[in-house]
Short mmCIF file of C-alpha atoms in Angstrom, two decimals:
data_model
loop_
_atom_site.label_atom_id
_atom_site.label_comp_id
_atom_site.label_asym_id
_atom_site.label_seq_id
_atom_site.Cartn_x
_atom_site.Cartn_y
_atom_site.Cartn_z
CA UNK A 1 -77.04 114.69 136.66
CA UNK A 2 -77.87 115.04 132.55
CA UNK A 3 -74.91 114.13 132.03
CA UNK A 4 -74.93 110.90 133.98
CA UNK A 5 -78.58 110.25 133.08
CA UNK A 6 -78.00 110.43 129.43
CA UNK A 7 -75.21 107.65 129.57
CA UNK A 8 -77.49 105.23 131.89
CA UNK A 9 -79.96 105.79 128.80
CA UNK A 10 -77.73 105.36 126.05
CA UNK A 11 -76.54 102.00 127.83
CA UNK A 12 -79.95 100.62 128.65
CA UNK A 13 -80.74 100.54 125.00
CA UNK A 14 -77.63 99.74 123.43
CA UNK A 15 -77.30 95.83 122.80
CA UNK A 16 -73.80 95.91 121.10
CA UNK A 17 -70.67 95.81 123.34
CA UNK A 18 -68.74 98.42 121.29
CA UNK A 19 -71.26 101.21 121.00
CA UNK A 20 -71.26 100.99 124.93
CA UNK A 21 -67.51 100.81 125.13
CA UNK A 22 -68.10 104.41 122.70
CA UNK A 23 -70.33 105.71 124.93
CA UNK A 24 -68.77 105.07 128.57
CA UNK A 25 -65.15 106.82 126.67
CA UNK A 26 -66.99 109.85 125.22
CA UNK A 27 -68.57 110.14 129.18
CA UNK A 28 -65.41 110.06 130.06
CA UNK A 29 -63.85 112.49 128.15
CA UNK A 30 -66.51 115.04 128.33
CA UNK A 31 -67.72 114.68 132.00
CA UNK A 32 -65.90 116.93 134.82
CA UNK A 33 -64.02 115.56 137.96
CA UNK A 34 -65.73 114.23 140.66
CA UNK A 35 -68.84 113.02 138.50
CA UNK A 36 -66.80 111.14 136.14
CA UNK A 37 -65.00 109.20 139.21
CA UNK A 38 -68.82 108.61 140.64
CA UNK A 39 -70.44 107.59 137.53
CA UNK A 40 -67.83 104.77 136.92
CA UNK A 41 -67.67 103.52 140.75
CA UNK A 42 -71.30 103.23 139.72
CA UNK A 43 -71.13 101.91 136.94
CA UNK A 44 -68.28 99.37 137.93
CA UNK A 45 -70.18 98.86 141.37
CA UNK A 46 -67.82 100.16 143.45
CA UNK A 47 -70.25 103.00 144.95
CA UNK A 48 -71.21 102.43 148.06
CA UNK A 49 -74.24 104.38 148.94
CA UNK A 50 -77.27 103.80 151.78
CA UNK A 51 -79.01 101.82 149.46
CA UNK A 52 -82.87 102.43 148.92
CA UNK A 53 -85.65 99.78 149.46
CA UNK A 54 -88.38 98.84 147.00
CA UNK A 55 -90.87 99.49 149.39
CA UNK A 56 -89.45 103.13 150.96
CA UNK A 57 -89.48 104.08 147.26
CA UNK A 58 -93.26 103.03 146.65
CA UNK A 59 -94.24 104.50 150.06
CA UNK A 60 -92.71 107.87 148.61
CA UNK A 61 -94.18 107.35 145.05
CA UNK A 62 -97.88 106.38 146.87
CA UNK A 63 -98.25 110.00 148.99
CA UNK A 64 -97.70 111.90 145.76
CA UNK A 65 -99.60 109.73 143.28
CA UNK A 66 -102.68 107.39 143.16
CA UNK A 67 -101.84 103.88 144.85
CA UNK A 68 -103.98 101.77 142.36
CA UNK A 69 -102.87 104.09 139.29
CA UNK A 70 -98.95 103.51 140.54
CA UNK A 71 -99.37 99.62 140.86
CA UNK A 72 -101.10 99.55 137.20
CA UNK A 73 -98.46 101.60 135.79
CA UNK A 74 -95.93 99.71 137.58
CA UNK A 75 -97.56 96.32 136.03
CA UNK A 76 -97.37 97.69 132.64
CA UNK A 77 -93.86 99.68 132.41
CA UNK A 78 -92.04 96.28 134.77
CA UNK A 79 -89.14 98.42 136.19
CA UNK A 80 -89.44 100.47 139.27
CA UNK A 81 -87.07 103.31 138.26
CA UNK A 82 -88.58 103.74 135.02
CA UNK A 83 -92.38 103.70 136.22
CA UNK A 84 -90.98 106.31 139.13
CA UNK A 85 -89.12 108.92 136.80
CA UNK A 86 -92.21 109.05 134.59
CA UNK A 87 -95.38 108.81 137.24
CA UNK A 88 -93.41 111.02 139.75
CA UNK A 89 -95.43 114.79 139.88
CA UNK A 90 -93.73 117.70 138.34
CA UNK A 91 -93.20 120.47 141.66
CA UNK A 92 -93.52 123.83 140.25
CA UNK A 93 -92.22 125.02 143.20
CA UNK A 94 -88.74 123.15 144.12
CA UNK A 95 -85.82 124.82 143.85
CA UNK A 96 -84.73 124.76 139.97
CA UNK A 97 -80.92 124.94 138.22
CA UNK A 98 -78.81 121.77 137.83
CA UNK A 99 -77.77 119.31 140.38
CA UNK A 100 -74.37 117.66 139.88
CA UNK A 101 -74.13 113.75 140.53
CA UNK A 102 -71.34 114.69 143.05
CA UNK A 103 -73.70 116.96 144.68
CA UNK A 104 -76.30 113.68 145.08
CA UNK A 105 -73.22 111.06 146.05
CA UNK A 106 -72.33 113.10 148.52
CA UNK A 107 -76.15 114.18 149.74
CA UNK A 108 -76.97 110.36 150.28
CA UNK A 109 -73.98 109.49 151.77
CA UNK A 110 -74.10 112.44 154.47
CA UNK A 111 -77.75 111.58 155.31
CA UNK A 112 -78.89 110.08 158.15
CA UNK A 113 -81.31 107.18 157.63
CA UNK A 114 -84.21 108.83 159.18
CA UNK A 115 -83.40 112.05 156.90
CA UNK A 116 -82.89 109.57 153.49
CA UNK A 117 -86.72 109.67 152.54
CA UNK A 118 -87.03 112.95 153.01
CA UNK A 119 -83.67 113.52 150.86
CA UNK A 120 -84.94 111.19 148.01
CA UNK A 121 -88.09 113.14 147.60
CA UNK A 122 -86.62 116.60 147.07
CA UNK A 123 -84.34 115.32 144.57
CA UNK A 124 -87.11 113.79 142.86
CA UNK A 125 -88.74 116.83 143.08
CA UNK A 126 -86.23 118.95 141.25
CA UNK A 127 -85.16 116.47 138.48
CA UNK A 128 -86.74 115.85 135.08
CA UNK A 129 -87.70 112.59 133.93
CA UNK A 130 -84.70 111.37 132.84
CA UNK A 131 -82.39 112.20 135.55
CA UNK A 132 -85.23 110.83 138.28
CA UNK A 133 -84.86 107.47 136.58
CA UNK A 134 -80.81 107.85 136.88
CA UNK A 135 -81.12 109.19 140.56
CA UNK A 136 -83.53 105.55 141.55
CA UNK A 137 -80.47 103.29 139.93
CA UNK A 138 -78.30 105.18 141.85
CA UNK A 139 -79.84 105.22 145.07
CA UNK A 140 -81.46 101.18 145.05
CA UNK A 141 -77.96 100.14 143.84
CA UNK A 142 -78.99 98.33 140.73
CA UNK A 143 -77.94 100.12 137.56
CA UNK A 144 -78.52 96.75 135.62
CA UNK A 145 -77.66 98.46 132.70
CA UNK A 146 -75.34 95.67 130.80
CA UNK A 147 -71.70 96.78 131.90
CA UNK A 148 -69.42 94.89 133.95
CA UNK A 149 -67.02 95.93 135.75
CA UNK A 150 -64.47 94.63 133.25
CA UNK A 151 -66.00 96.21 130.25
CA UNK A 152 -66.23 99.84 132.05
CA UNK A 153 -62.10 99.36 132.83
CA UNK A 154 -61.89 98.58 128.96
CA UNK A 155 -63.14 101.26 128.82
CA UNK A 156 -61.22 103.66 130.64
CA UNK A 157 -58.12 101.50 128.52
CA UNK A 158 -59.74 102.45 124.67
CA UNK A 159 -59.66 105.73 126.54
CA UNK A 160 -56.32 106.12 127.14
CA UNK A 161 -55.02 104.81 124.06
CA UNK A 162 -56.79 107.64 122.33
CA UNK A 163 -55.17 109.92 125.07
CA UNK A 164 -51.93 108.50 123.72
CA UNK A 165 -50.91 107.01 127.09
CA UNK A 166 -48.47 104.77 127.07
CA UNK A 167 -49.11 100.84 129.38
CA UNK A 168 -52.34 102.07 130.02
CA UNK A 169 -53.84 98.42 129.20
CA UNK A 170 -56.75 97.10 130.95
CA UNK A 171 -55.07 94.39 132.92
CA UNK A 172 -52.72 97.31 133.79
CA UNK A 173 -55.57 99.22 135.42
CA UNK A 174 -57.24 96.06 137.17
CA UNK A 175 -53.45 95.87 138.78
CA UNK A 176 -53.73 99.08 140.17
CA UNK A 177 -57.92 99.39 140.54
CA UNK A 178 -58.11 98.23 144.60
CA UNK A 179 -55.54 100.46 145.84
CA UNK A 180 -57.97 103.56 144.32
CA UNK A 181 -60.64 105.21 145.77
CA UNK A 182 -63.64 106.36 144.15
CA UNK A 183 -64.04 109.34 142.59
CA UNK A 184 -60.84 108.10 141.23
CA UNK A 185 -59.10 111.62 139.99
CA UNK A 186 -55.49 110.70 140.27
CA UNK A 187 -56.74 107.25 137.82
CA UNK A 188 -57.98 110.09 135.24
CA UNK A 189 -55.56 112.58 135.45
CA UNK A 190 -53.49 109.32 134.10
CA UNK A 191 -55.16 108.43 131.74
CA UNK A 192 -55.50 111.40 130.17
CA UNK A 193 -52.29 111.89 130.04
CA UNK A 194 -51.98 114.51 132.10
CA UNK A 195 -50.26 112.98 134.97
CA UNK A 196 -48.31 110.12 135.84
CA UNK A 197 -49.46 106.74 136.71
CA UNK A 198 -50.72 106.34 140.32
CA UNK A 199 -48.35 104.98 143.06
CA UNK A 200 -50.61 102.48 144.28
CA UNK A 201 -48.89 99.88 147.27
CA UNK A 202 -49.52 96.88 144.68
CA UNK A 203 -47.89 94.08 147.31
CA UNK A 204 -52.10 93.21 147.90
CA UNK A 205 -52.84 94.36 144.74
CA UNK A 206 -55.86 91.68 142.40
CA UNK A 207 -53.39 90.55 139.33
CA UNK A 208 -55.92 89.94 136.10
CA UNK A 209 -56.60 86.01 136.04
CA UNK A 210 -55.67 84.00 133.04
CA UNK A 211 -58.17 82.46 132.14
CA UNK A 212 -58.90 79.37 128.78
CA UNK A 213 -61.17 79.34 125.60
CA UNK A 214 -63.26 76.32 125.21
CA UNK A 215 -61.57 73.62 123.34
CA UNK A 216 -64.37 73.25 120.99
CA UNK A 217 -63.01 77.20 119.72
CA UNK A 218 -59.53 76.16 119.24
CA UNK A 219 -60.86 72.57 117.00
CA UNK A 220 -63.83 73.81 114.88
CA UNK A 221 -65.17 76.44 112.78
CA UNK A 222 -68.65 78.63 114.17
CA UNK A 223 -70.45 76.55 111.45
CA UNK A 224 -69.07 73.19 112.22
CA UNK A 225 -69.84 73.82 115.67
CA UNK A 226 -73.40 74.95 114.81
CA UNK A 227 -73.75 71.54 112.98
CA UNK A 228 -72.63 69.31 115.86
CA UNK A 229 -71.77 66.67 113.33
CA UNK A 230 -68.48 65.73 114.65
CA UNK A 231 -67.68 62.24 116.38
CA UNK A 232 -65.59 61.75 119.24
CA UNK A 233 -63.04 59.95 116.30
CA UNK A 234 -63.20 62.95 114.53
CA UNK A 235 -62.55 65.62 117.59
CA UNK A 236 -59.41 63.50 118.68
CA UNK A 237 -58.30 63.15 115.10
CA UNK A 238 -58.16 66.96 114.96
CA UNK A 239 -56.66 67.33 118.21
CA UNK A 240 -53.71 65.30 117.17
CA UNK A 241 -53.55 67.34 114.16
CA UNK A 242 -53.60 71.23 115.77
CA UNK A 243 -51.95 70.37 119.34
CA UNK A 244 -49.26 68.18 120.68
CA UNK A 245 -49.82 66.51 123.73
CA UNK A 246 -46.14 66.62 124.95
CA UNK A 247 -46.73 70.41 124.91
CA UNK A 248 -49.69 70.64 127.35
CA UNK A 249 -50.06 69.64 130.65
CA UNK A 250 -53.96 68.59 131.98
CA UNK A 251 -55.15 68.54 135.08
CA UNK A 252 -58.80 68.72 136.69
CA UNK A 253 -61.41 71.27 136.26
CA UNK A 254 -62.26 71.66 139.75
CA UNK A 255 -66.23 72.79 140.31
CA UNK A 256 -65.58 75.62 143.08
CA UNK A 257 -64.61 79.22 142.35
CA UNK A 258 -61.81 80.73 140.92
CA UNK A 259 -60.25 83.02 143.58
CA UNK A 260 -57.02 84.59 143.89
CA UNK A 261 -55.25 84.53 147.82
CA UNK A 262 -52.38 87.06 148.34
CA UNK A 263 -51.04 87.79 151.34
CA UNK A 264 -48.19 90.13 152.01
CA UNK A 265 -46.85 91.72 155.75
CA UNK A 266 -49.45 90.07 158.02
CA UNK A 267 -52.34 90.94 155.48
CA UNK A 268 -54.34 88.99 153.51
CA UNK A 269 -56.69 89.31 150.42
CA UNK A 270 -59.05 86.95 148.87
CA UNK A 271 -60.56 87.84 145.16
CA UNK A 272 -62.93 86.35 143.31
CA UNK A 273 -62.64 86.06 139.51
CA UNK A 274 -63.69 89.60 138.85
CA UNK A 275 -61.73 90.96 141.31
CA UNK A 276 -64.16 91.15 144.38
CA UNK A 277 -62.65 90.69 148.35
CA UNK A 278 -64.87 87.92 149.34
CA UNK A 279 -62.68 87.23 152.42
CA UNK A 280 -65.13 88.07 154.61
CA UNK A 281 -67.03 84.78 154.13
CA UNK A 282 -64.28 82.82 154.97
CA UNK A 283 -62.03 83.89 157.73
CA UNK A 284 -60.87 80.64 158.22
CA UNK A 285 -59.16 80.51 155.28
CA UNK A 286 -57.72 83.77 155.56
CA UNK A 287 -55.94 82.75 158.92
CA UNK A 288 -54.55 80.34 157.20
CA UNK A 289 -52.74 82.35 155.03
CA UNK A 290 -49.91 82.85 156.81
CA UNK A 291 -47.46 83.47 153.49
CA UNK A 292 -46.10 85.82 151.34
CA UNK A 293 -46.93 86.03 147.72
CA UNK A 294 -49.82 85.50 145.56
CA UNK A 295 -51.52 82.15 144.40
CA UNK A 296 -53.87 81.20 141.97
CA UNK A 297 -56.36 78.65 142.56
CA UNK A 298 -60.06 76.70 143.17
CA UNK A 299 -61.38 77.62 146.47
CA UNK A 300 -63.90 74.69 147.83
CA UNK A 301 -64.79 73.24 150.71
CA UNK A 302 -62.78 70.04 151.54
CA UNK A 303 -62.56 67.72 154.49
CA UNK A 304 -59.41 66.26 155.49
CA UNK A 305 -58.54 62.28 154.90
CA UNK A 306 -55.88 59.50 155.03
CA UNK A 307 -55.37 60.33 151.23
CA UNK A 308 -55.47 64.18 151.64
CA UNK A 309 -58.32 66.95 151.41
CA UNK A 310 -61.42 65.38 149.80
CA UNK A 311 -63.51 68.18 147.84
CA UNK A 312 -66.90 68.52 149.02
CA UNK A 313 -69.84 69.17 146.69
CA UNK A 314 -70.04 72.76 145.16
CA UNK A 315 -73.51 73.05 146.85
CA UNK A 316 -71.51 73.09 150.29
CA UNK A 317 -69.73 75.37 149.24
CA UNK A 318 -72.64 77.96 148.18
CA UNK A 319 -73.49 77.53 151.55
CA UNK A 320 -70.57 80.13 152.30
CA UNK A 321 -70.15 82.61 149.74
CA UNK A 322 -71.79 85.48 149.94
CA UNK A 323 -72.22 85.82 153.87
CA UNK A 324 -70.89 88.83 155.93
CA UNK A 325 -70.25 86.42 158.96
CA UNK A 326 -70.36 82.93 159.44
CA UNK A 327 -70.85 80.38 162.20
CA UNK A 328 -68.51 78.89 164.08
CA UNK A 329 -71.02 75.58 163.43
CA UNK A 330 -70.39 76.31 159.78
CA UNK A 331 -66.79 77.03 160.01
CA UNK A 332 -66.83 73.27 161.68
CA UNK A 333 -68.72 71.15 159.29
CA UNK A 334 -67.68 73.18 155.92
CA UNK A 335 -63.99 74.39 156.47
CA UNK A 336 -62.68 76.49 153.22
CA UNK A 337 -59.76 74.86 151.29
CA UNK A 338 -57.84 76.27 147.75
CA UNK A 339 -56.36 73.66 145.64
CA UNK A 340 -53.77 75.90 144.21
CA UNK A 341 -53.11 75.93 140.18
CA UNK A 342 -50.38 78.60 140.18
CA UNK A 343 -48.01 80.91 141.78
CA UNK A 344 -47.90 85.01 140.64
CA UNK A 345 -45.63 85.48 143.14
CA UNK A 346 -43.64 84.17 145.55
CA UNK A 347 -43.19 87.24 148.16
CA UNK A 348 -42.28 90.27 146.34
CA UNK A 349 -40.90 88.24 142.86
CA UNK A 350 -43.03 88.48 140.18
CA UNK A 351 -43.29 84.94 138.45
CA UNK A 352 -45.94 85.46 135.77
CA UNK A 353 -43.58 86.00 132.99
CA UNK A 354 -41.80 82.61 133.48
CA UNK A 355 -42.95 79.56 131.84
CA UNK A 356 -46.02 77.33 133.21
CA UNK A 357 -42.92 74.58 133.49
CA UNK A 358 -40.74 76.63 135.90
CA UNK A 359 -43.71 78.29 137.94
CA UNK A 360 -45.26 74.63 138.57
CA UNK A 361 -42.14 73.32 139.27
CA UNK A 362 -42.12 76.46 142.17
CA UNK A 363 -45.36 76.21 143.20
CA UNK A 364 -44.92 72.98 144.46
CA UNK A 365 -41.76 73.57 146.29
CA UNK A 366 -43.42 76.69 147.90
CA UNK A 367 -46.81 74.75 148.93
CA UNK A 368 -45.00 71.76 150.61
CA UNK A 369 -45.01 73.85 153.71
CA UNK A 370 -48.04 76.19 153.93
CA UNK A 371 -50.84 74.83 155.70
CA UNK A 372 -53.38 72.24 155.47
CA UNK A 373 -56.00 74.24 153.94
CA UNK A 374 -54.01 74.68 150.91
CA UNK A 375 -52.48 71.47 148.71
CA UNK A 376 -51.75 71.91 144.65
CA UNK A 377 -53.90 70.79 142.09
CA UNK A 378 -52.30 67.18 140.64
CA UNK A 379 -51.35 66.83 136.78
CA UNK A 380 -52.83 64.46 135.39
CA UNK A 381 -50.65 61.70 133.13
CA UNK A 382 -51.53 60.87 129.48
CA UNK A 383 -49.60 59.36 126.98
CA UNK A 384 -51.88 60.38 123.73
CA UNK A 385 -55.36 62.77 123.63
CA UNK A 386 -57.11 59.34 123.17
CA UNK A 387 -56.37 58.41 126.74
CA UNK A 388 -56.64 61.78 127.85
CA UNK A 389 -60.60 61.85 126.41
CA UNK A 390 -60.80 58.14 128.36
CA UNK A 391 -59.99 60.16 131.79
CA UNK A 392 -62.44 62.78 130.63
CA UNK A 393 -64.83 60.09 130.29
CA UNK A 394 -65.15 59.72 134.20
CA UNK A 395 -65.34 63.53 135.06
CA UNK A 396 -68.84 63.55 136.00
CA UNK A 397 -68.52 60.77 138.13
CA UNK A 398 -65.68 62.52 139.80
CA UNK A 399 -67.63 65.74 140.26
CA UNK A 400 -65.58 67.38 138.03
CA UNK A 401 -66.68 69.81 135.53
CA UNK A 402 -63.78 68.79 132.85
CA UNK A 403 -59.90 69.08 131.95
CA UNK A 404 -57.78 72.18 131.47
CA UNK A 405 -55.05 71.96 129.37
CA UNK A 406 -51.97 74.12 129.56
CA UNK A 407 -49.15 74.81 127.44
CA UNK A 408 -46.03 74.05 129.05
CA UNK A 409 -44.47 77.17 127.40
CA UNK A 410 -47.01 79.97 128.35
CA UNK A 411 -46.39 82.60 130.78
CA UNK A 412 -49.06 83.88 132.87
CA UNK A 413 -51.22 86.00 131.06
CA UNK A 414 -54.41 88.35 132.36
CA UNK A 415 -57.75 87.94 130.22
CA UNK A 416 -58.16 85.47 127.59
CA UNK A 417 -55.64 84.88 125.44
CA UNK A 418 -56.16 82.11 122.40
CA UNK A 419 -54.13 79.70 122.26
CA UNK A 420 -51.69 79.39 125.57
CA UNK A 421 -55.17 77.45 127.81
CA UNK A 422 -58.47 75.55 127.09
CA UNK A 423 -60.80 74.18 129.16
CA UNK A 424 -62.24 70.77 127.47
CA UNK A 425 -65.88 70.42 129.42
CA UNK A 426 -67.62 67.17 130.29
CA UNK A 427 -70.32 66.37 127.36
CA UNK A 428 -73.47 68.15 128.96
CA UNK A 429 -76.70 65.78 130.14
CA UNK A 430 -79.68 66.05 127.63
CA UNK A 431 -83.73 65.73 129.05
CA UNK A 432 -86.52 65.80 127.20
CA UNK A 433 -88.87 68.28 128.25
CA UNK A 434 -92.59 70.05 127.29
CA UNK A 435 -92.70 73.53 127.67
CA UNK A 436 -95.67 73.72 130.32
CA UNK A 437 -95.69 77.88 131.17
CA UNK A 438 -94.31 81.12 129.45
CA UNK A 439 -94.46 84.28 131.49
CA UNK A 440 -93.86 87.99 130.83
CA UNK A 441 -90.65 89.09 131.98
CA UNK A 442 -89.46 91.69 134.31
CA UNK A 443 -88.55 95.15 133.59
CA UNK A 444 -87.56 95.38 129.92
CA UNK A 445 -88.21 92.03 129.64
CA UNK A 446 -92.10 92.80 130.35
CA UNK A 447 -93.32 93.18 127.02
CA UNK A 448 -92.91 89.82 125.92
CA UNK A 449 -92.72 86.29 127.03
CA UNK A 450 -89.28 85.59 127.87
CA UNK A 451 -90.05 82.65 131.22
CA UNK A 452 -90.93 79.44 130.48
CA UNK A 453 -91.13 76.60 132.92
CA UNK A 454 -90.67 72.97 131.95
CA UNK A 455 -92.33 69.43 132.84
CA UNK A 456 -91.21 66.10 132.22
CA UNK A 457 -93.71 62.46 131.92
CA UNK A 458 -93.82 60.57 135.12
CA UNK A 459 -96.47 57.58 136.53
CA UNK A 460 -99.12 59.00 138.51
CA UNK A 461 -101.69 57.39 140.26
CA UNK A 462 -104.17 58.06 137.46
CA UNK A 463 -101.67 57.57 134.36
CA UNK A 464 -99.27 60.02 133.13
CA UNK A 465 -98.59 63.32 134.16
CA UNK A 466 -96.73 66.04 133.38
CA UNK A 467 -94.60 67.03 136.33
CA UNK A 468 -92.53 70.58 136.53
CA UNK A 469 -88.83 69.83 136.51
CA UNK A 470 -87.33 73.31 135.72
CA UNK A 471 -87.48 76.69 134.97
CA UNK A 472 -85.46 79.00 132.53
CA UNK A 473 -85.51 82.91 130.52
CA UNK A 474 -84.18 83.86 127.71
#
């Protein structure tokens, strides 16, 4: 577990993105097989573990400890894990020498629940400080230690390149990440370059979303932008200047979520954004999916019409995510729809390295067909960017959370690439407020005052008062 616990450390208090990026590819390179393959499905959340509670934990740290001196400690320290690994009793008598983290993986996940406790507390036993506070992230779940999943397969990609391994790129990996299983050893014997890359089935394989840069990035310097000083005159003068609007198709910026639906062979997939299967929530949608290929798109919840699917507020729509099952009451009153923006592939051909122009052109043809719970996100038609920032001008009253715009030219690329999309945002509301409450934080946040809560001036029945509205941290 030092190992493992020394790299949870080294994250925790590491702000910058590249010194972590350093310190997950020396872990890496250093750490055996299995515990490498563990500490990343950790670290990327794919480890899925009997998960301890808050309160099992405290009941375990309360026999060994005080009660009131745990609860102070906890107060002052703010994180469980931490005020665990440093209250929990030294046993002189548990068994010493060093405990893997594939011994522990494997420990928890062969427990019973009745025998989990009891597990937890010998391990406790037997580990030093820093290790006990890697073991608690581990077992509640929550390593809240500032890495995606994203940045961890970066990652593994800076990794490679070192290794000398040839189309080891991250959206390369992300391809080929859900048909792996954790502890991932064929995935490292790739990567470093000892092995070949892994034949993975890729038909329901997540492809890496494309996905735009603010326009504001594309139109104005980090100072300009700090200034705020331009005027709507001035934005469209420069957009006329840096991008041609014959060039760029625009269409809606739906407000649902991203997701990704493939389907191949009777099977079907839904991925959010960053690559998580949230089909569970919404089996309706799935047996709908009665294609083959891969489709890129806003999933909401819409109701049909005369004039087609009508999208439904996003906060019907946060009424489903997240949910291992879902009533047939709900399936009734907030059926899932995806208004598709693109087509990856239609059945086994791979269209992403065509040209927006030709894969629109087939995404419509292909969608004419499929099912009601699927139509195609309409282009929008502008003559000039002037006219284009008129139709802007209505997206809140539409619901809509902006415009895209798309080069006509650009293929479909994973990440972020500058240049080929941008997403130009509705002008955000402004409120006066007076900062009524700051609070300590939570966990490392706990030494300082990082919650504040907000109040805005209303009538009262004796005069003015101050009235909370909203809360925020920084």
């Amino acid at each position: 577990m030092t190992p493992f616990a020394q790299l949870l450390t080294g994250l925790v208090f590491t702000p910058s993105r590249n010194a972590k990026l350093t310190l997950l590819t020396r872990f890496f390179e250093a750490a055996p097989d299995p515990d490498r393959g563990w500490a990343l499905a950790a670290v990327a959340g794919e480890l899925d573990l009997r998960s301890a509670q808050p309160a099992m934990i405290r009941g375990l740290v309360e026999e060994r400890v005080d009660p009131a001196l745990f609860r102070m400690s906890y107060d002052y320290v703010g994180d469980l894990a931490e005020t665990v690994a440093l209250i929990w009793p030294e046993d002189a008598a548990a068994a010493p020498g060093e405990v893997r983290l594939s011994d522990v993986v494997e420990a928890i996940a062969a427990a019973s629940r009745s025998d989990f406790p009891a597990l937890l507390a010998r391990l406790l036993d037997r580990l030093p400080s820093d290790e006990r506070f890697a073991l608690i992230k581990l077992a509640t779940g929550g390593l809240r230690v500032g890495v995606s999943a994203r940045l961890a397969k970066t990652a593994l990609a800076a990794w490679a390149a070192e290794n000398g391994v040839e189309g080891a790129s991250v959206e390369r990996i992300e391809e080929l990440w859900h048909g792996l299983d954790p502890p991932y050893e064929p995935l490292f014997a790739w990567l470093s370059g000892v092995a070949a890359e892994p034949k993975v089935d890729l038909r329901l394989a997540f492809r890496p979303m494309m996905l735009a840069h603010p326009l504001d990035a594309g139109l104005y310097s980090a100072d300009e932008l700090r200034a705020n000083a331009e005027t709507e005159a001035g934005t469209l003068a420069r957009l006329a200047a840096r991008l041609a609007p014959a060039e760029h198709a625009a269409e809606w910026k739906w407000d649902g979520v991203r997701v990704q639906a493939v389907a191949s062979r009777g099977e079907r997939r839904l991925y959010s954004r960053t690559g998580e299967d949230i089909g569970g929530a919404f089996p309706d949608l799935l047996d709908a999916m009665t294609w083959e290929g891969c489709v890129d798109g806003e999933l909401l919840v819409a109701h049909a019409s005369e004039d087609g699917p009508i999208a439904a507020p996003f906060s019907d729509l946060q009424k489903r995510l997240g949910r291992k099952t879902v009533s047939a009451k709900m399936l009734r009153e907030l059926p899932a729809h995806i208004r598709a923006y693109d087509l990856l592939h239609d059945g086994a051909e791979d269209l992403r390295a065509l040209p927006l122009a030709r894969r629109r052109a087939r995404l419509e043809a292909w969608a004419a067909d499929k099912t009601d719970r699927l139509d195609v996100s309409p282009l929008i038609a502008f003559d000039d960017w002037a006219s284009l920032q008129e139709i802007r001008a209505g997206a809140r009253a539409a619901s809509q959370e902006g415009l895209m715009l798309k080069r006509w030219d650009a293929p479909y690329q994973g990440g972020r690439p500058l240049g080929p999309w941008w997403k130009w945002k509705r002008d955000p509301l402004t409120l006066d407020c007076v900062l009524m409450y700051a609070q300590r934080g939570h966990g490392r946040r706990s030494s300082y005052y990082s919650d504040y809560t907000f109040g805005a001036w209303r009538d009262g029945p004796e005069g003015l008062e101050l009235t909370p509205v909203g809360k925020a941290y920084s």
